[in-house]
CSV table of C-alpha atoms in Angstrom, one decimal:
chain,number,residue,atom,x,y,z
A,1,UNK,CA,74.1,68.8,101.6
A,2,UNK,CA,75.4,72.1,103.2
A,3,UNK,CA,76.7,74.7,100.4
A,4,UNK,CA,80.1,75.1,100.1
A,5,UNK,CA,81.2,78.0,101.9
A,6,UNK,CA,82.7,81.3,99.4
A,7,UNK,CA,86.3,81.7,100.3
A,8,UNK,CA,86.5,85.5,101.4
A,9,UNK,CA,89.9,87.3,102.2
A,10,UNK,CA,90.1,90.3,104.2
A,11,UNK,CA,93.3,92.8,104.1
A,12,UNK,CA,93.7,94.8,106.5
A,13,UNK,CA,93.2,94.3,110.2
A,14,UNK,CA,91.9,97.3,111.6
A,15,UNK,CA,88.6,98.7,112.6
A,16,UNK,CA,87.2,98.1,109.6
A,17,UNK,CA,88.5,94.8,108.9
A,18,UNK,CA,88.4,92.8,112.2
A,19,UNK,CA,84.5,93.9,112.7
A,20,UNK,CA,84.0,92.4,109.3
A,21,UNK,CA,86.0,89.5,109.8
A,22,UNK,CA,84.4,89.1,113.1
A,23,UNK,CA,80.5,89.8,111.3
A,24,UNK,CA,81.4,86.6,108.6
A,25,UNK,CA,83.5,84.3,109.8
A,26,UNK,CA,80.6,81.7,110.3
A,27,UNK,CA,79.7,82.6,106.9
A,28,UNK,CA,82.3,82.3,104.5
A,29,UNK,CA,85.6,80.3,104.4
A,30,UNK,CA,87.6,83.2,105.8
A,31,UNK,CA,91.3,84.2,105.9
A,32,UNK,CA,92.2,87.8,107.2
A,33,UNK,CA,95.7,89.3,106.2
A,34,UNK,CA,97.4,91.8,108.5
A,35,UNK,CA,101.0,92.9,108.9
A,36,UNK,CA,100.2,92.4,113.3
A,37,UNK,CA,98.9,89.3,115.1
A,38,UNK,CA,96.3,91.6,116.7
A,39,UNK,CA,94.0,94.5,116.5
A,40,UNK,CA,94.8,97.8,118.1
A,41,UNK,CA,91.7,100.2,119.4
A,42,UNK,CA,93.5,103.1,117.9
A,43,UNK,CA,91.5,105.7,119.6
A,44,UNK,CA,92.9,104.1,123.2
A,45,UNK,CA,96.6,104.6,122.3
A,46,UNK,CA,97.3,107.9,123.8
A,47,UNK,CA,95.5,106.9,126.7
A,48,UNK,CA,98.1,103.4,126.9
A,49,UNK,CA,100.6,105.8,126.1
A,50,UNK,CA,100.4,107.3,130.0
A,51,UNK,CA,99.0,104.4,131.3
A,52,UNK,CA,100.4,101.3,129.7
A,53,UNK,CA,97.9,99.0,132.0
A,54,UNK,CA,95.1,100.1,129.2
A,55,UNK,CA,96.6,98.6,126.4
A,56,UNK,CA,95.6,95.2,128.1
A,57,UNK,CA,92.4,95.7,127.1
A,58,UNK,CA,92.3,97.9,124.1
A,59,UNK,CA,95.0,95.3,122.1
A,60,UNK,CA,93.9,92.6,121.1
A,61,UNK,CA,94.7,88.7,119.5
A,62,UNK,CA,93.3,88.5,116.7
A,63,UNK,CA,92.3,84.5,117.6
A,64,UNK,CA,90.7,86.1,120.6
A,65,UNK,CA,88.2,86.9,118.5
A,66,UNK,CA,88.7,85.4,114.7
A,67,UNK,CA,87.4,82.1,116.2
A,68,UNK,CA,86.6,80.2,112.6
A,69,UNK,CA,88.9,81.5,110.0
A,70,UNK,CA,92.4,81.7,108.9
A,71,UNK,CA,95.1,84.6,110.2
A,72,UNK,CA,98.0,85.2,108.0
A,73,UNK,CA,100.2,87.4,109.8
A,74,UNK,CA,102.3,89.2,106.8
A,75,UNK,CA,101.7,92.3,104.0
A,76,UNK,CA,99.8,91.7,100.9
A,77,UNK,CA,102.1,92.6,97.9
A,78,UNK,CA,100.0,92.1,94.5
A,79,UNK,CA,96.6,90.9,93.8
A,80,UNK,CA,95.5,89.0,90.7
A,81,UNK,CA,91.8,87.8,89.4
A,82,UNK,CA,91.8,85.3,91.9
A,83,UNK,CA,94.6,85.2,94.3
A,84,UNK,CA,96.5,87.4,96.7
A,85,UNK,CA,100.5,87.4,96.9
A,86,UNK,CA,102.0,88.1,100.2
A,87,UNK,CA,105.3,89.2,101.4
A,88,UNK,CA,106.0,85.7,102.1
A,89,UNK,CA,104.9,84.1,99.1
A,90,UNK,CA,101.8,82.9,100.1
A,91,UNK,CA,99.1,82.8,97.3
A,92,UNK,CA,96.2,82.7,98.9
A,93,UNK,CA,92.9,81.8,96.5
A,94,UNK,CA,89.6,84.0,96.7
A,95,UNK,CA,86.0,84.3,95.3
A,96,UNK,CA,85.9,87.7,97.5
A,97,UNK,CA,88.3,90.0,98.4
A,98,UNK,CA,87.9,93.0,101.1
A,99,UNK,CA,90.6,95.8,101.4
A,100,UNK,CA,90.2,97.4,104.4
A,101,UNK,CA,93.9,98.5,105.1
A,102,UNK,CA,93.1,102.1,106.3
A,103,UNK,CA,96.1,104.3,106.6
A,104,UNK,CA,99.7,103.7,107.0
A,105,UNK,CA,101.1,103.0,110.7
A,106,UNK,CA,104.2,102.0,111.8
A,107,UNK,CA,104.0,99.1,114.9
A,108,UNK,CA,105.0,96.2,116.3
A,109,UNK,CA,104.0,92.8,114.5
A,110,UNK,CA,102.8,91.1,118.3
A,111,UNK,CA,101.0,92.2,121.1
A,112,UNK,CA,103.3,91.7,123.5
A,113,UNK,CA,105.6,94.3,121.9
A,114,UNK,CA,102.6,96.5,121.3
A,115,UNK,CA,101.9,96.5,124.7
A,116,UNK,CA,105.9,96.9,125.4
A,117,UNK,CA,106.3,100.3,123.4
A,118,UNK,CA,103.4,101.6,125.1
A,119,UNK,CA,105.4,101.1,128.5
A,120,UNK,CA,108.4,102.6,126.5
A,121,UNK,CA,106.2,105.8,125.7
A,122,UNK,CA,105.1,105.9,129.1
A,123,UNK,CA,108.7,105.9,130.5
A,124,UNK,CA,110.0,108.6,128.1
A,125,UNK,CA,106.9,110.7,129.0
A,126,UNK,CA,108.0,110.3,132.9
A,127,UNK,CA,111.5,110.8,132.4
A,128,UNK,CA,111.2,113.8,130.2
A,129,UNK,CA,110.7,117.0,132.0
A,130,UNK,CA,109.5,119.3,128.6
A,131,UNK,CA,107.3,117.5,125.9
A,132,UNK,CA,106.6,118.7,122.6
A,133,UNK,CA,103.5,117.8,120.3
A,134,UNK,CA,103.4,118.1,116.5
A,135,UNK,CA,99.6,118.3,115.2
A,136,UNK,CA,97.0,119.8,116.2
A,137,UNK,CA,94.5,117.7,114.8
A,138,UNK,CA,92.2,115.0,117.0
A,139,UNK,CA,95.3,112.6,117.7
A,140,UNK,CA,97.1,115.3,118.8
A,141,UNK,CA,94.5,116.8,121.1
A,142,UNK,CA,93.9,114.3,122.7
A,143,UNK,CA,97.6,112.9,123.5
A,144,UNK,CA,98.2,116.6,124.6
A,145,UNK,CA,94.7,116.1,127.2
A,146,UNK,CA,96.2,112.4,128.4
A,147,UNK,CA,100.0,114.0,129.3
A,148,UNK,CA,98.4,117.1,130.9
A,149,UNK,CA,96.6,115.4,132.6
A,150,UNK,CA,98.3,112.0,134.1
A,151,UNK,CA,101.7,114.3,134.5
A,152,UNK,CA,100.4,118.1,135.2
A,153,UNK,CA,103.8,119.1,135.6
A,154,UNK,CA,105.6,118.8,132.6
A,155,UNK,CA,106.3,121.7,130.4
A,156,UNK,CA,104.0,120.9,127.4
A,157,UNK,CA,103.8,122.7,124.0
A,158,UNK,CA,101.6,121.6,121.3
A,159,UNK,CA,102.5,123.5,117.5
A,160,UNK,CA,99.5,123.5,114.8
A,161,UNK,CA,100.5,124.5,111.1
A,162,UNK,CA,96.7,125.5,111.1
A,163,UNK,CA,94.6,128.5,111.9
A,164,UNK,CA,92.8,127.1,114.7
A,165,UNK,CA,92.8,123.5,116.5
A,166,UNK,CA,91.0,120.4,114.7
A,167,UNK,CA,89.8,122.3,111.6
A,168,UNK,CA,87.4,119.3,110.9
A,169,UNK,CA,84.9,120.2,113.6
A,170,UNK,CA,83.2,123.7,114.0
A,171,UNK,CA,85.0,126.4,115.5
A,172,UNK,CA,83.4,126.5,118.9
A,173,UNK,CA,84.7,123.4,119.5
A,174,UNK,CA,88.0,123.7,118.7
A,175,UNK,CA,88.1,127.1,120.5
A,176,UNK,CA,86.6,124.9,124.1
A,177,UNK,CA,89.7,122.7,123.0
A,178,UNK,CA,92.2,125.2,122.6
A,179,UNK,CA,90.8,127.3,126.3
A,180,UNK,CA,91.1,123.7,127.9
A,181,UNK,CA,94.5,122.9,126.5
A,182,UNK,CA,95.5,126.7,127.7
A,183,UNK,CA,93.8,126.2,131.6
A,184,UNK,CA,96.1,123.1,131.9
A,185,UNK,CA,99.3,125.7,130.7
A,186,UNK,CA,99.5,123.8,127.8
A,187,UNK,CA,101.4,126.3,125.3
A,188,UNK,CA,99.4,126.0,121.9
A,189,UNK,CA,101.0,127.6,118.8
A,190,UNK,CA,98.9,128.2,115.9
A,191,UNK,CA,100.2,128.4,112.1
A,192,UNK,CA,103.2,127.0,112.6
A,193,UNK,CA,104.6,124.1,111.4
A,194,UNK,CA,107.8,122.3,112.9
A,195,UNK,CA,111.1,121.6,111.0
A,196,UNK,CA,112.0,117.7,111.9
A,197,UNK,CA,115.6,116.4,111.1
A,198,UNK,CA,117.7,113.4,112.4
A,199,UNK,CA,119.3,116.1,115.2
A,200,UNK,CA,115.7,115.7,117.0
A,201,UNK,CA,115.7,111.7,117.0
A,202,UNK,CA,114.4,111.0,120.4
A,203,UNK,CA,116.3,107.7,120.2
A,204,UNK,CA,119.6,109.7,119.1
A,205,UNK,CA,122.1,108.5,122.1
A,206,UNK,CA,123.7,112.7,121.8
A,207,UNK,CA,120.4,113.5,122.7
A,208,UNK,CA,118.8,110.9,124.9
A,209,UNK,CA,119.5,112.7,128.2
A,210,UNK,CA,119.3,116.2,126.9
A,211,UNK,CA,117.1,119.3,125.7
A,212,UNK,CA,116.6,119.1,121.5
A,213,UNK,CA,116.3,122.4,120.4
A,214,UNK,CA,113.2,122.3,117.8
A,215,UNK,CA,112.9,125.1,115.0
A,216,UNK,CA,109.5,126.3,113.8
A,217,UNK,CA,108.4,128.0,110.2
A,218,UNK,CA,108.2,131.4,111.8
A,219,UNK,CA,111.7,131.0,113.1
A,220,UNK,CA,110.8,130.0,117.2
A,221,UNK,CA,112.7,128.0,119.0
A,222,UNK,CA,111.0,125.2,121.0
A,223,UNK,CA,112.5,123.0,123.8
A,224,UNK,CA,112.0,119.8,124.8
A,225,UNK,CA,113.3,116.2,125.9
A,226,UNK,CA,111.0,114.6,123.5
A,227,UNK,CA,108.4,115.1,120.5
A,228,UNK,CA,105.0,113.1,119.2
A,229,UNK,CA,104.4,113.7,115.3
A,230,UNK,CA,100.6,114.2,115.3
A,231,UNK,CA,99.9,114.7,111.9
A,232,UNK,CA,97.9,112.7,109.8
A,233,UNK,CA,98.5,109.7,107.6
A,234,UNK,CA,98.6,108.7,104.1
A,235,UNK,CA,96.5,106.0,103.0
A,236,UNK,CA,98.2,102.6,102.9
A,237,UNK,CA,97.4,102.2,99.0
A,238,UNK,CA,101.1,102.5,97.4
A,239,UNK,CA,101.1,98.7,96.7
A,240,UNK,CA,98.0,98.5,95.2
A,241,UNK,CA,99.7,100.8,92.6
A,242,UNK,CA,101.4,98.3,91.7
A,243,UNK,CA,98.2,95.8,91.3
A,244,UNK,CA,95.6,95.2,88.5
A,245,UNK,CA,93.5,97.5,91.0
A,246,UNK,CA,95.6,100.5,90.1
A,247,UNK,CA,93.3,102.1,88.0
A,248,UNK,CA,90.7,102.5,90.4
A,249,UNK,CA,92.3,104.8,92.6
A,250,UNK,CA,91.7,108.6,92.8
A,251,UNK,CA,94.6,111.2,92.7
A,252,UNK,CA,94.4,110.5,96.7
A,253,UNK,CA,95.3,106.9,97.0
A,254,UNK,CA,92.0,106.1,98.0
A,255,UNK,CA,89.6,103.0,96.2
A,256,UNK,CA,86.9,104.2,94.2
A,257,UNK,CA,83.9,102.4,94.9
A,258,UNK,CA,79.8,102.1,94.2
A,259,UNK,CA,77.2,102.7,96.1
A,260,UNK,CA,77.3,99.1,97.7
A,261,UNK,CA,81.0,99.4,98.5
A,262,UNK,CA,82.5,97.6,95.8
A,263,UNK,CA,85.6,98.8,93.6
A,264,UNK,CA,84.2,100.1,90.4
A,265,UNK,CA,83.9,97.3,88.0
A,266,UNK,CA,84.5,94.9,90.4
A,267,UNK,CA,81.8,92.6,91.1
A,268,UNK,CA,83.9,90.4,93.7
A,269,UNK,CA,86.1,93.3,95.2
A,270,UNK,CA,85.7,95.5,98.6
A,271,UNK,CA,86.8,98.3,99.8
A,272,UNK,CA,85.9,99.8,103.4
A,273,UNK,CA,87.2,102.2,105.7
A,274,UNK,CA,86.7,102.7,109.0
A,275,UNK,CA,83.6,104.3,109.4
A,276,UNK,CA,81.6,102.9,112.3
A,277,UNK,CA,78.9,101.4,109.9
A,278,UNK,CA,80.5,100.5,107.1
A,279,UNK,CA,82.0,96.7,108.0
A,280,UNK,CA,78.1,96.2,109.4
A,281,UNK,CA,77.0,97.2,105.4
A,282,UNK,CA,79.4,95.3,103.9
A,283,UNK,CA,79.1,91.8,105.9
A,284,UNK,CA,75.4,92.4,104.9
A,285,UNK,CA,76.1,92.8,101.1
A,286,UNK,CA,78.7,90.2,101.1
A,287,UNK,CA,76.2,87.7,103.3
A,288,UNK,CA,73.6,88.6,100.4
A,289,UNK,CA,75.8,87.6,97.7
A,290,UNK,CA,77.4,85.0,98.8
A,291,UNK,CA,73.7,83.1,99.5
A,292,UNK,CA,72.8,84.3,95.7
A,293,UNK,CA,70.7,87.1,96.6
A,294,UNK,CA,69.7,89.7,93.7
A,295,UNK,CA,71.7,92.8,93.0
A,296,UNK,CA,68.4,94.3,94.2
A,297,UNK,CA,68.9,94.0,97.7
A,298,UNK,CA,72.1,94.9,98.4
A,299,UNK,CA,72.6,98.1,101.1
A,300,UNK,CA,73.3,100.9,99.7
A,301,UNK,CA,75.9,103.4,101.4
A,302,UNK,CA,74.6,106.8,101.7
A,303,UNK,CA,77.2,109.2,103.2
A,304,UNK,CA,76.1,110.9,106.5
A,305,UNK,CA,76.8,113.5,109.0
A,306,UNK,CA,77.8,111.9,112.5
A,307,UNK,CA,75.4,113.0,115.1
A,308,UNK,CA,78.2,113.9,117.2
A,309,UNK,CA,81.5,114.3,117.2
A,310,UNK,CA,83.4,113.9,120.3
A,311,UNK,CA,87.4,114.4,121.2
A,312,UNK,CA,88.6,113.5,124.5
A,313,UNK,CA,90.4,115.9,127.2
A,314,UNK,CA,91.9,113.7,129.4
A,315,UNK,CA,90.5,110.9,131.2
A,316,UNK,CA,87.0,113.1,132.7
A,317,UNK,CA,86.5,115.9,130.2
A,318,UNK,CA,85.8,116.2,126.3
A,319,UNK,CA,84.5,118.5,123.9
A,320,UNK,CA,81.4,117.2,122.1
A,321,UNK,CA,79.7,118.9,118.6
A,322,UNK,CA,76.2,117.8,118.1
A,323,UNK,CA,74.1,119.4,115.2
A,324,UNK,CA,71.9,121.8,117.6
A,325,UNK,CA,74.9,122.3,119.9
A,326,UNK,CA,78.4,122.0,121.4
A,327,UNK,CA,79.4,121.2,124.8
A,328,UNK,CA,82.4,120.5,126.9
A,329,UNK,CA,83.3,119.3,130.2
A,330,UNK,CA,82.6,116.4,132.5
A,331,UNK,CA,79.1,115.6,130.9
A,332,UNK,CA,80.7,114.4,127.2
A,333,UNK,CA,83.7,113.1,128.9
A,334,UNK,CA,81.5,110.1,131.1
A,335,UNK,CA,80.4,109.0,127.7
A,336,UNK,CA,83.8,109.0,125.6
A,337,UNK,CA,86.6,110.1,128.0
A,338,UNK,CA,85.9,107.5,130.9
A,339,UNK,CA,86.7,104.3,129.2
A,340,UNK,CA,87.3,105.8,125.4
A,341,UNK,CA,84.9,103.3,123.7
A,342,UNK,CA,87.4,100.4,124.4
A,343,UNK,CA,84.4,98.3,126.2
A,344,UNK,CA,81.6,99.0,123.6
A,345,UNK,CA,84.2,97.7,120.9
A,346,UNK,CA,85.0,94.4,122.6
A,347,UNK,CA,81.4,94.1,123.0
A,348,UNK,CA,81.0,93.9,119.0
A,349,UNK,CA,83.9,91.4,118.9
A,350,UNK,CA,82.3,88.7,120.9
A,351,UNK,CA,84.8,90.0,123.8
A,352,UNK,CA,83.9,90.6,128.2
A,353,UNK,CA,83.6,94.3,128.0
A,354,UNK,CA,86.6,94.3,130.9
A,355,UNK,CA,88.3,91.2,130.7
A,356,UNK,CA,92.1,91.4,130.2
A,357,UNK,CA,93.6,89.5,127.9
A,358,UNK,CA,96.6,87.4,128.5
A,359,UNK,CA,98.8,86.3,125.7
């Protein structure tokens, strides 16, 4: 007789997550739990925020690729021993549980209104005749690249609270960053931060058809029809606070785990972010222990340098920092900037590397 399958629930339905889900859903009786009906490249957004026809590929159902398991479309609120409590109720029963829910993001619960806001973005891009950018980081970058690009006349201006651009890659790349940025008369101000209030709501109806005036830490005045907060996330851990997994985060809000990826005494617990190789670990250790396998042979994560780091500049160029060098222009931007990754990642969902999906 066949083995009863292990009933494994996923949170979270991100990178991270819906790889995983996608890795065991033939091997486990398999629910995942996201707050959206689909999964979002997040990577492509900037690019589907100039050019909304991208989004029909880079968002996408989870059933279009969850085949064989159970979506529950809803926030987990608690956890106990052996169930998880959503925001609806639901108690739904596990042997293992994976927490993959990454960092916090506010967006629409379907694809269709995914897709929607990114048409939305679009149009207040168009309509708006001075843009300004908060964050210089990778996101930020890189939204600045797709706007300088797509719409080369509007008046752009990108403010940094750091030193230089990007501070998590070397400086020669964030310096080929910042001389790009400049060449396309993007204005880039360094060590500033911006000073947001309600008075620069874009969706404010005293200031939907007119110039918000935008004060910076050093005083400046910026102007624009519209803004993009850039800046990075917190991790979305606050309700496990609240959980019998709360004293197993660090002072950051993140999961402390082993060296095979589960929370610290927690034989039957996951976490994973998303790392590119972590949900291919973890549906191996999960695989192993669910068929009875010794704690032996479960992978072991090791952390590791990337062997490149790459940051698109619009939709031909990119700055790219490998270990022996760092390069920029038309060369890195045919592998990342051309199609952003959004065809290799369908590929590892099961997905046509260019098909569109339809709702």
């Amino acid at each position: 007789m066949e083995r009863e399958k292990r009933r494994v629930v996923i949170i979270g339905g991100g990178v991270a997550g819906s790889l995983l889900a996608k890795s065991i859903q033939f091997n486990s009786d398999l629910t995942l739990i996201d707050e959206k009906e689909y999964f979002e490249i997040p990577w492509a957004r900037w690019r589907a925020m100039v050019d909304p026809s991208f989004g029909e590929r880079s968002v996408i159902n989870h059933r279009d690729y969850l085949t064989n398991g159970r979506i529950v479309a809803s926030s987990a609120i608690d956890i106990t021993e052996t169930e998880v409590l959503t925001a609806e109720g639901r108690l739904i029963p596990y042997d293992y549980l994976v927490i993959a829910t990454g960092h916090t993001d506010s967006v629409p619960k379907t694809r269709t209104e995914m897709l929607n806001q990114y048409q939305t973005e679009c149009e207040k891009i168009n309509s708006a005749r001075s843009i300004l950018i908060v964050g210089g980081g990778p996101t930020g970058v890189e939204l600045a690249g797709e706007i300088a690009v797509d719409f080369p006349d509007k008046l752009l201006t990108l403010v940094h609270n750091g030193p230089r651009l990007m501070e998590f890659i070397g400086i020669k790349a964030a310096s080929k960053a910042l001389n790009w940025l400049t060449s396309k008369k993007v204005e880039v101000k360094l060590g500033e931060s911006v000073i947001l209030n309600d008075d620069n709501d874009d969706d404010d109806e005293d200031n939907a058809n007119g110039v918000k005036l935008f004060q910076t830490s050093r005083g400046e005045s910026v102007k624009a029809d519209c803004h993009f907060l850039c800046t990075g996330r917190p991790v979305a851990s606050s309700w496990l606070r609240r959980t019998l997994l709360k004293s197993n985060l660090d002072k950051r809000g993140r999961l402390m785990v082993d060296e095979n990826l589960r929370v610290k005494n927690r034989n039957n617990v996951f976490a994973i972010g998303d790392i590119t190789d972590i949900p291919v670990m973890a549906a191996k250790n999960l695989k192993l222990i669910m068929d009875g396998e010794k704690e032996s042979k479960l992978e072991k994560y090791e952390p590791r340098t990337p062997k490149a780091v790459m940051v698109s500049l619009g939709r031909k160029e990119a700055v790219a920092q490998f270990s022996f060098t760092t390069v920029s222009g038309s060369v890195p931007g045919m592998v990342k900037s051309k199609d952003l990754f959004v065809g290799r990642t369908r590929k590892k969902l099961g997905l046509q590397p260019n098909a569109t999906l339809i709702d």
